[in-house]
Coordinates of N, CA and C in Angstrom, one line a residue:
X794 N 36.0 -15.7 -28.0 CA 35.3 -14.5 -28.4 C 34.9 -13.7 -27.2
X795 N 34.5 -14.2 -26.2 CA 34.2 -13.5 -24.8 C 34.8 -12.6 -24.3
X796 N 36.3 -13.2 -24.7 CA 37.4 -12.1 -23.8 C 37.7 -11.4 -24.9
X797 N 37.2 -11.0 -26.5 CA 38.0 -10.1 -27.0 C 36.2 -9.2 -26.4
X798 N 35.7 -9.6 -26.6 CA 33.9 -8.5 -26.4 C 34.7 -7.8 -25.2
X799 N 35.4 -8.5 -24.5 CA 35.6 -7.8 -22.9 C 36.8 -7.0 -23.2
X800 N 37.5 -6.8 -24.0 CA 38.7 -6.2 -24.8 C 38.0 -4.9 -25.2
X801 N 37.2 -5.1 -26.1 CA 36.6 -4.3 -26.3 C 35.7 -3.0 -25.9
X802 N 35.0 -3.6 -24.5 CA 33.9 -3.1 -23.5 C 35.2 -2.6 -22.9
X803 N 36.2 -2.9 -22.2 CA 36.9 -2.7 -21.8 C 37.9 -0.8 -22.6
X804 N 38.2 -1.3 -23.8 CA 38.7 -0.1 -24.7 C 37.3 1.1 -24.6
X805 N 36.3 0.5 -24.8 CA 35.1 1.7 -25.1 C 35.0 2.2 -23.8
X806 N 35.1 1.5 -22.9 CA 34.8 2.6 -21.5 C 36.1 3.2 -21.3
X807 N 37.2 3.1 -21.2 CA 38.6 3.7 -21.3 C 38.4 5.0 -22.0
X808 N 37.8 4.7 -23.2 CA 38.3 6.0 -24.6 C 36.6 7.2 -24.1
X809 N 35.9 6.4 -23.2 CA 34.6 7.2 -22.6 C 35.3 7.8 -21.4
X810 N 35.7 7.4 -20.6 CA 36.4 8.1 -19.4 C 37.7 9.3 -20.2
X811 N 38.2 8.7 -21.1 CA 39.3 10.1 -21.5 C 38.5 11.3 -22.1
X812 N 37.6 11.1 -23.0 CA 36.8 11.5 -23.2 C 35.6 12.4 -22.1
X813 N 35.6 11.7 -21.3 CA 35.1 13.1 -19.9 C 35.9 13.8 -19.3
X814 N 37.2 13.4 -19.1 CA 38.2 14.1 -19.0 C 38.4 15.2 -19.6
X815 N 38.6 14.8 -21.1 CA 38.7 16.2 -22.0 C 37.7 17.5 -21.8
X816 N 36.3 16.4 -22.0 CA 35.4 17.5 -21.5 C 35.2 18.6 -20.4
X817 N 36.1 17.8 -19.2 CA 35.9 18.4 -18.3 C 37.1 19.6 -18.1
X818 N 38.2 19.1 -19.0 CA 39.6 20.4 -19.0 C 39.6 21.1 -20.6
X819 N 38.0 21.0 -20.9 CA 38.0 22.1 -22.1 C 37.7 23.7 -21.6
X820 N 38.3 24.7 -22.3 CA 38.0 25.6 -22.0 C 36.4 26.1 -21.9
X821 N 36.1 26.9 -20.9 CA 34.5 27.3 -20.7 C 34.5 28.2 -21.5
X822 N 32.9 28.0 -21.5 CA 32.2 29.9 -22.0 C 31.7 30.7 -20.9
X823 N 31.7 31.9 -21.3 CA 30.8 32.5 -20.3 C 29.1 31.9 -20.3
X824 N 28.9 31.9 -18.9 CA 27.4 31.5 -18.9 C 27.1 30.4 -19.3
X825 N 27.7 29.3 -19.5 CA 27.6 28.0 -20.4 C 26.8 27.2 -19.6
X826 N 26.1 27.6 -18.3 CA 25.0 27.1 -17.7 C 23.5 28.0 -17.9
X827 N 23.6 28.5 -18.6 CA 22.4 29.9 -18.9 C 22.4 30.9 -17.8
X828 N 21.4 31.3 -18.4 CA 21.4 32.5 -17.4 C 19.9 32.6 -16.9
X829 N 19.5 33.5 -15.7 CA 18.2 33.3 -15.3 C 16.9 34.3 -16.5
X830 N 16.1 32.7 -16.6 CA 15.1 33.7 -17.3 C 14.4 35.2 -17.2
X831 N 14.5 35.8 -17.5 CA 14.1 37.5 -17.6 C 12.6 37.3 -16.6
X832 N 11.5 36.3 -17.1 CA 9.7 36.5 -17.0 C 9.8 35.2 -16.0
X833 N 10.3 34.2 -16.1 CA 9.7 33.4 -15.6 C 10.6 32.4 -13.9
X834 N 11.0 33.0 -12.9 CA 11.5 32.8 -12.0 C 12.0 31.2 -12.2
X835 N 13.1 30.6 -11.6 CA 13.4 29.4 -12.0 C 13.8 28.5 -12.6
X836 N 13.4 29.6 -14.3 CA 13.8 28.9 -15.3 C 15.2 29.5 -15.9
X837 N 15.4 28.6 -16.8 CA 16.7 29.1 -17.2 C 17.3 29.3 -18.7
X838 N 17.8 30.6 -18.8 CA 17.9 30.7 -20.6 C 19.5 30.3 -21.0
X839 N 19.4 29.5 -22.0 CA 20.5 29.2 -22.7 C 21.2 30.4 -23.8
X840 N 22.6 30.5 -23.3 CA 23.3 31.3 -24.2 C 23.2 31.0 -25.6
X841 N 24.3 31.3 -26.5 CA 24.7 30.7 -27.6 C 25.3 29.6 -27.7
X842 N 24.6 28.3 -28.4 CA 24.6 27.0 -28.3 C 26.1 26.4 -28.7
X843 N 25.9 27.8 -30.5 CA 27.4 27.0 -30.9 C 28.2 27.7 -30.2
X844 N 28.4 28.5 -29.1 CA 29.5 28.8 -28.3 C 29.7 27.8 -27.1
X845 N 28.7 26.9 -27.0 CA 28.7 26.1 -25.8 C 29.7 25.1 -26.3
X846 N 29.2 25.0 -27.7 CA 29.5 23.4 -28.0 C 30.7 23.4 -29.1
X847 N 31.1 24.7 -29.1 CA 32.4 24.8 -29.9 C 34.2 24.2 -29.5
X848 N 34.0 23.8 -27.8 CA 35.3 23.4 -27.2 C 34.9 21.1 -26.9
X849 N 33.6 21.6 -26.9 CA 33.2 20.1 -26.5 C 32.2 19.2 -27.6
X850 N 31.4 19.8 -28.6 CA 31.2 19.4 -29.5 C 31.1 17.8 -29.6
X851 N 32.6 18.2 -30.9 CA 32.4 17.0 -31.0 C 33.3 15.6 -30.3
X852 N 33.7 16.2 -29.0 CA 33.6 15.4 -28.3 C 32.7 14.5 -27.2
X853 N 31.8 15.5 -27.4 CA 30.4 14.9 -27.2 C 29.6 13.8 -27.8
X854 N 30.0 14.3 -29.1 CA 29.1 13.4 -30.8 C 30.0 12.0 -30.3
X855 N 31.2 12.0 -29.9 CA 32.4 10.8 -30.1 C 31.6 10.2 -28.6
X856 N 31.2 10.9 -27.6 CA 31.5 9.9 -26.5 C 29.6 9.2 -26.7
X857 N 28.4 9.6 -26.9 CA 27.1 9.2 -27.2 C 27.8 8.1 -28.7
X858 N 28.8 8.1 -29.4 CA 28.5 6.9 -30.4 C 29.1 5.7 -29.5
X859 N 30.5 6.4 -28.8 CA 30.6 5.3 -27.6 C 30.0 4.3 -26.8
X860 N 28.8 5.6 -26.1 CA 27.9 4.8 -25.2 C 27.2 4.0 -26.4
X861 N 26.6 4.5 -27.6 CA 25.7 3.5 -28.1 C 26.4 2.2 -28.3
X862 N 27.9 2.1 -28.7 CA 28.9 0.6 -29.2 C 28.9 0.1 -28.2
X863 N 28.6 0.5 -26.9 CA 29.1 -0.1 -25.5 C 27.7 -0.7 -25.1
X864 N 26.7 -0.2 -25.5 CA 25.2 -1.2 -25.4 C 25.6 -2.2 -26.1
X865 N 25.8 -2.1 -27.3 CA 25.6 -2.9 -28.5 C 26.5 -4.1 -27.9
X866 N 27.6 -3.9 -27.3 CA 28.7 -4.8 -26.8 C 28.4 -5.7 -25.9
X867 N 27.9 -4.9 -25.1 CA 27.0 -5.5 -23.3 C 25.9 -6.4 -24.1
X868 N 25.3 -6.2 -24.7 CA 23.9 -7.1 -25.3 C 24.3 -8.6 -25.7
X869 N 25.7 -8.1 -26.5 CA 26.1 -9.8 -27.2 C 27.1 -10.2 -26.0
X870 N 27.2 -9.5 -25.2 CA 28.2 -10.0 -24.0 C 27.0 -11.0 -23.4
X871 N 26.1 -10.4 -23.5 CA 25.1 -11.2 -23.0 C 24.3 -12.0 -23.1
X872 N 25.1 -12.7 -24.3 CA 24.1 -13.8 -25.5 C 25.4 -15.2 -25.3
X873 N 25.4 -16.4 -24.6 CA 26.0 -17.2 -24.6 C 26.8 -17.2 -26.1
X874 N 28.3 -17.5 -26.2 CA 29.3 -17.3 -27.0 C 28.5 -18.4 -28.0
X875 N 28.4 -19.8 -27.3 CA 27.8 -21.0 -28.3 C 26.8 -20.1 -29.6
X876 N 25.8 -19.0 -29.1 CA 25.0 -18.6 -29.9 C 25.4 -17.6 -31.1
X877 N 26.4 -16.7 -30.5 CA 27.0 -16.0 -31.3 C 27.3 -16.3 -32.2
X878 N 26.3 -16.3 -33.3 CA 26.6 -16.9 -34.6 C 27.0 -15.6 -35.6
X879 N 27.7 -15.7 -37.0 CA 27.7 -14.4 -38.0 C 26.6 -14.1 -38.1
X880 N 25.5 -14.7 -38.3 CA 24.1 -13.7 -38.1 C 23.8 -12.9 -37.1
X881 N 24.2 -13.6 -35.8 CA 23.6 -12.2 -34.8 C 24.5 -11.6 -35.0
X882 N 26.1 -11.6 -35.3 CA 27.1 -10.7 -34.6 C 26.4 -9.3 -36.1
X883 N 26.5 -10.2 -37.4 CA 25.8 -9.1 -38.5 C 24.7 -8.7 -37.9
X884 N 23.3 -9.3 -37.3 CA 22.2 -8.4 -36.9 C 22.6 -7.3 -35.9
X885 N 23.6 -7.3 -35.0 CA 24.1 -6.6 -34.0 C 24.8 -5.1 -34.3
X886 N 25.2 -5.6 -35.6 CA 26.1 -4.7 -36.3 C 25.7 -3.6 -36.8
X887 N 24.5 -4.3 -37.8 CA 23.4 -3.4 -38.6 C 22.8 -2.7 -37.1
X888 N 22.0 -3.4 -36.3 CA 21.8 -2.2 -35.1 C 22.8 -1.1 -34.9
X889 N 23.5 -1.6 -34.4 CA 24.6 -0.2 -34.1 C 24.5 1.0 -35.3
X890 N 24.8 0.6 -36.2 CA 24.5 1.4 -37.5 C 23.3 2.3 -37.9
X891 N 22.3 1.6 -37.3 CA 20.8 2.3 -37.4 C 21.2 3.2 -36.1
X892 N 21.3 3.0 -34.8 CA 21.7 3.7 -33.5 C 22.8 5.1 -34.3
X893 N 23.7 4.6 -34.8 CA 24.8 5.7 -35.2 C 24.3 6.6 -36.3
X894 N 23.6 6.3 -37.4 CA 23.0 7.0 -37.9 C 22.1 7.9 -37.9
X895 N 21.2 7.9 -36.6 CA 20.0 8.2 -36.1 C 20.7 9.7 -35.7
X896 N 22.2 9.3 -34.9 CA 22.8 9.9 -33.5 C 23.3 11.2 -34.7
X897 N 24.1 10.6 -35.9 CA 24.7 11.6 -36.4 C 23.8 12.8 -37.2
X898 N 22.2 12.1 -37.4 CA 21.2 12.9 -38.2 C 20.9 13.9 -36.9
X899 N 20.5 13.1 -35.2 CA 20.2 14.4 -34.6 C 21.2 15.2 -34.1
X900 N 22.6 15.2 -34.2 CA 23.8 15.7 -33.7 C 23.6 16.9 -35.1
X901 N 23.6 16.4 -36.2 CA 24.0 17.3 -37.4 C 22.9 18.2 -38.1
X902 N 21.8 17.8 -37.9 CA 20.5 19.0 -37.6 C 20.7 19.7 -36.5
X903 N 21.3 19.4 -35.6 CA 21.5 20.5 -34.3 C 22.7 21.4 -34.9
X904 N 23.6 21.1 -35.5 CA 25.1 21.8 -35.8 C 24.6 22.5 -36.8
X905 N 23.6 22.0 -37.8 CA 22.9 23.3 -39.0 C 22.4 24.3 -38.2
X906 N 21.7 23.9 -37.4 CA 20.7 25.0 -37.1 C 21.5 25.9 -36.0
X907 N 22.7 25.5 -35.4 CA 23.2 26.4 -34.7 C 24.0 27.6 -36.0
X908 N 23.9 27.0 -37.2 CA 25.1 27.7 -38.1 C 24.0 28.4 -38.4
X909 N 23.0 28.1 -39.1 CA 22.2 29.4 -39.9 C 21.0 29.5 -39.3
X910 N 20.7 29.0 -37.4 CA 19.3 29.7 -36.9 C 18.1 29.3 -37.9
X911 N 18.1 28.4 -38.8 CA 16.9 28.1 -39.3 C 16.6 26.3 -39.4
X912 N 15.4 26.2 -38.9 CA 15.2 24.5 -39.0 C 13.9 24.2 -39.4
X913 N 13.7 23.3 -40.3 CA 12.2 23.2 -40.7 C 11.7 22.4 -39.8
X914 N 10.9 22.0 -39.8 CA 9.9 20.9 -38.3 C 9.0 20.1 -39.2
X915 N 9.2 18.8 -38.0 CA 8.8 17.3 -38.5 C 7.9 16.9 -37.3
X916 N 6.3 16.8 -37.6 CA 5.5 16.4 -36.4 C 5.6 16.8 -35.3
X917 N 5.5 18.5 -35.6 CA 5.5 19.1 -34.4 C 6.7 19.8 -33.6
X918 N 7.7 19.0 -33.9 CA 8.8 19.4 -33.5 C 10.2 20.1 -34.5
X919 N 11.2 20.9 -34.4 CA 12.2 21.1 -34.8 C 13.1 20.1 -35.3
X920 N 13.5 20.0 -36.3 CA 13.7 18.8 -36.9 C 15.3 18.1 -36.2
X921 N 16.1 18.6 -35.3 CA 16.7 18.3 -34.4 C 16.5 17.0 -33.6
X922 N 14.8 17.9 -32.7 CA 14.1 18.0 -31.5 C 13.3 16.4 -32.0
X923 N 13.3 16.4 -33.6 CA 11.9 15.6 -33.9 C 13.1 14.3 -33.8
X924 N 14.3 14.6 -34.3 CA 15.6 12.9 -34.4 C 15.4 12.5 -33.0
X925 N 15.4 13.9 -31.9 CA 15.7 13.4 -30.4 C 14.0 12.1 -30.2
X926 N 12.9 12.9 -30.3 CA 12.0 12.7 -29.4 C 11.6 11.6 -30.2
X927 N 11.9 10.7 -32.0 CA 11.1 9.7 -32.3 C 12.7 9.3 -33.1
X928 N 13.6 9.7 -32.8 CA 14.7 8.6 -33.9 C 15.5 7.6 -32.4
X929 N 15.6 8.2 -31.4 CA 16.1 7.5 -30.0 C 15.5 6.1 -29.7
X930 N 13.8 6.5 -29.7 CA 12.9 5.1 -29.5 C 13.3 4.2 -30.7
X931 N 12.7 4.8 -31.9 CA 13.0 4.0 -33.5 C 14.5 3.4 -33.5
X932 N 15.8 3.9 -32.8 CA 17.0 2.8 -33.1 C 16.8 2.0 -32.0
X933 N 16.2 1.7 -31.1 CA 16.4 0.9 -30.2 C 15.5 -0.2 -30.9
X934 N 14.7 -0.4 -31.5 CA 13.5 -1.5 -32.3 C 14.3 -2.3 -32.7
X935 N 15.3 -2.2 -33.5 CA 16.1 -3.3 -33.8 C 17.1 -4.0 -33.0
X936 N 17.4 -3.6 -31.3 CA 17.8 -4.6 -30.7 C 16.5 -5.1 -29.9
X937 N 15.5 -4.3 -29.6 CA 14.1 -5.2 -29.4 C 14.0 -6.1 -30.1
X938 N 13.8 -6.2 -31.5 CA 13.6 -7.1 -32.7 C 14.4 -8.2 -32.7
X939 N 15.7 -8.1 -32.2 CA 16.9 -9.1 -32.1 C 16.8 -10.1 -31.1
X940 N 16.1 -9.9 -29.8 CA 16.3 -10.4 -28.6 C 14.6 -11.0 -28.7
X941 N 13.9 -10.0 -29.4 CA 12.4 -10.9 -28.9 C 12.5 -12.2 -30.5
X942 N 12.6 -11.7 -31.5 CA 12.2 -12.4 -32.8 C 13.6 -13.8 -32.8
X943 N 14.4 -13.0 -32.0 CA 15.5 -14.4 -32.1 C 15.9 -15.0 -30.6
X944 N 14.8 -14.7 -29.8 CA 15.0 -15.1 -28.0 C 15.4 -16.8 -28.9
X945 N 14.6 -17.5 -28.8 CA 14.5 -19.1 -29.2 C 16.0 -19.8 -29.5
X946 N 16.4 -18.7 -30.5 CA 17.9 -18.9 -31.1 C 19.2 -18.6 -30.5
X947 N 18.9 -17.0 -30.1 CA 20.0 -16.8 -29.8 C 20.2 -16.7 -28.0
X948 N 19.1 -16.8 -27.7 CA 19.5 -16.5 -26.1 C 19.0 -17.5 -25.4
X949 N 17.7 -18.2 -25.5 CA 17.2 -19.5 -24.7 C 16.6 -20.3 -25.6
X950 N 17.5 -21.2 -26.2 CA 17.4 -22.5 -27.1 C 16.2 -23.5 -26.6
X951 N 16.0 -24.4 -27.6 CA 15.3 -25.5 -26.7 C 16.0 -26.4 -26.0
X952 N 17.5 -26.8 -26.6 CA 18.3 -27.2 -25.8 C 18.7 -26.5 -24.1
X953 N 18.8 -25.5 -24.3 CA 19.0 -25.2 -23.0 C 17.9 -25.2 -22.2
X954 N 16.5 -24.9 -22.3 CA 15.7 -25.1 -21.7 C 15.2 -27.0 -21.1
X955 N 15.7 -27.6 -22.0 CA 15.3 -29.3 -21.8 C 16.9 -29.3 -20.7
X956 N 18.1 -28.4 -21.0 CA 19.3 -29.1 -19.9 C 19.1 -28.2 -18.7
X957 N 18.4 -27.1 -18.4 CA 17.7 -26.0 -17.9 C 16.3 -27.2 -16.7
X958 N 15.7 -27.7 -17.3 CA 14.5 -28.4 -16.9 C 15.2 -29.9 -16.6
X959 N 16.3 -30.3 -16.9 CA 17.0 -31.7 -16.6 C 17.8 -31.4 -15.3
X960 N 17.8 -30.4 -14.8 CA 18.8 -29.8 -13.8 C 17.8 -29.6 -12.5
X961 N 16.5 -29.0 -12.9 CA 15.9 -29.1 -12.1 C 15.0 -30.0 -11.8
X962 N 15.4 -31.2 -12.3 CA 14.9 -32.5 -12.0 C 15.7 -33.0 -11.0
X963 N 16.6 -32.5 -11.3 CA 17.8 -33.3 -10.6 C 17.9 -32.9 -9.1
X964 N 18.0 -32.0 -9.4 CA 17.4 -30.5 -7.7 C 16.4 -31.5 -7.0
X965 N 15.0 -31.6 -7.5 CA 14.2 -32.0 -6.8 C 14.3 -33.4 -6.3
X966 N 15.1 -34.3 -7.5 CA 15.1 -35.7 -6.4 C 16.2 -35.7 -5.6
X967 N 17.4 -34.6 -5.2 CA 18.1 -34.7 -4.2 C 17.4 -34.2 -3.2
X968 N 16.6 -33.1 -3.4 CA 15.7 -33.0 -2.0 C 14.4 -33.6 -1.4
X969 N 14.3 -34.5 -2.6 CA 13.5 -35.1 -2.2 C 14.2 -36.9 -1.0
X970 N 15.2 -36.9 -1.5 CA 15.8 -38.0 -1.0 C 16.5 -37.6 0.4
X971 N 16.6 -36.3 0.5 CA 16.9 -35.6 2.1 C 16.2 -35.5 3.0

């Protein structure tokens, strides 16, 4: 199972690198860096957004669900294979799914509001701005959740900790016998 996760990590950074590529030989807009604020020295005004994001879009939307599959991958890469049981690989899964759905609610309140200029607001913020600033932290809880509620299980057993603590027994009476 190791070497297909590494198959895999392997394909998702591949199809992320083609992916900047494209980005980078899409056609530009004018100003697609803004332009200088009129009142306020230093700062900087954004053009028209859906012109920005009409060549790179949604190849943008494709390479952030990347990055999020490519955590998701690195995490269980990082969980001894012995542990990798169908429960974590399913708890693993459902994360990704909370992360991707979070990504596609704040990607697609951003693509409304560039179409019709109007967005209602959630605690203060644009309801875009509100997916950015409280749906980012909220998908990451469930791999918090996974790694603290299932450390015992899936990442440092009591088994390993007694062959973990039998090892360093072992350490100390060779140096002690030196």
């Amino acid at each position: 199972m190791t070497r297909g996760i590494i198959y895999w990590i392997f394909a998702i950074c591949s199809l992320m690198g083609i992916i900047l590529l494209a980005i980078g030989l899409a056609e530009t807009v004018p100003n697609a860096g803004g332009l200088p604020h009129p009142e306020f020295p230093g700062m900087v005004v954004g053009e028209d957004g859906a012109a920005r994001l009409e060549h790179i879009g949604g190849l943008a939307f494709a390479f952030n669900a990347l990055l999020l599959t490519l955590v998701v991958c690195l995490a269980i890469l990082g969980v001894s294979e012995r542990h990798r049981s169908p429960k974590f690989v399913v708890a693993m899964a459902v994360s990704l799914v909370i992360m991707l759905l979070i990504w596609w609610a704040m990607f697609s309140t951003h693509q409304e509001f560039l179409r019709t200029g109007e967005t209602g607001y959630f605690m203060g913020f644009p309801i875009p701005t509100a997916w950015q600033m409280y749906g980012t932290w909220l998908g990451a809880i469930p791999l918090v959740a996974i790694y603290t509620l299932g450390f015992r299980h899936f990442i440092f057993t009591e088994a390993d900790e007694a062959e973990f603590n039998a090892l360093l027994k072992e350490c100390q009476q060779e140096e002690n016998q030196d």
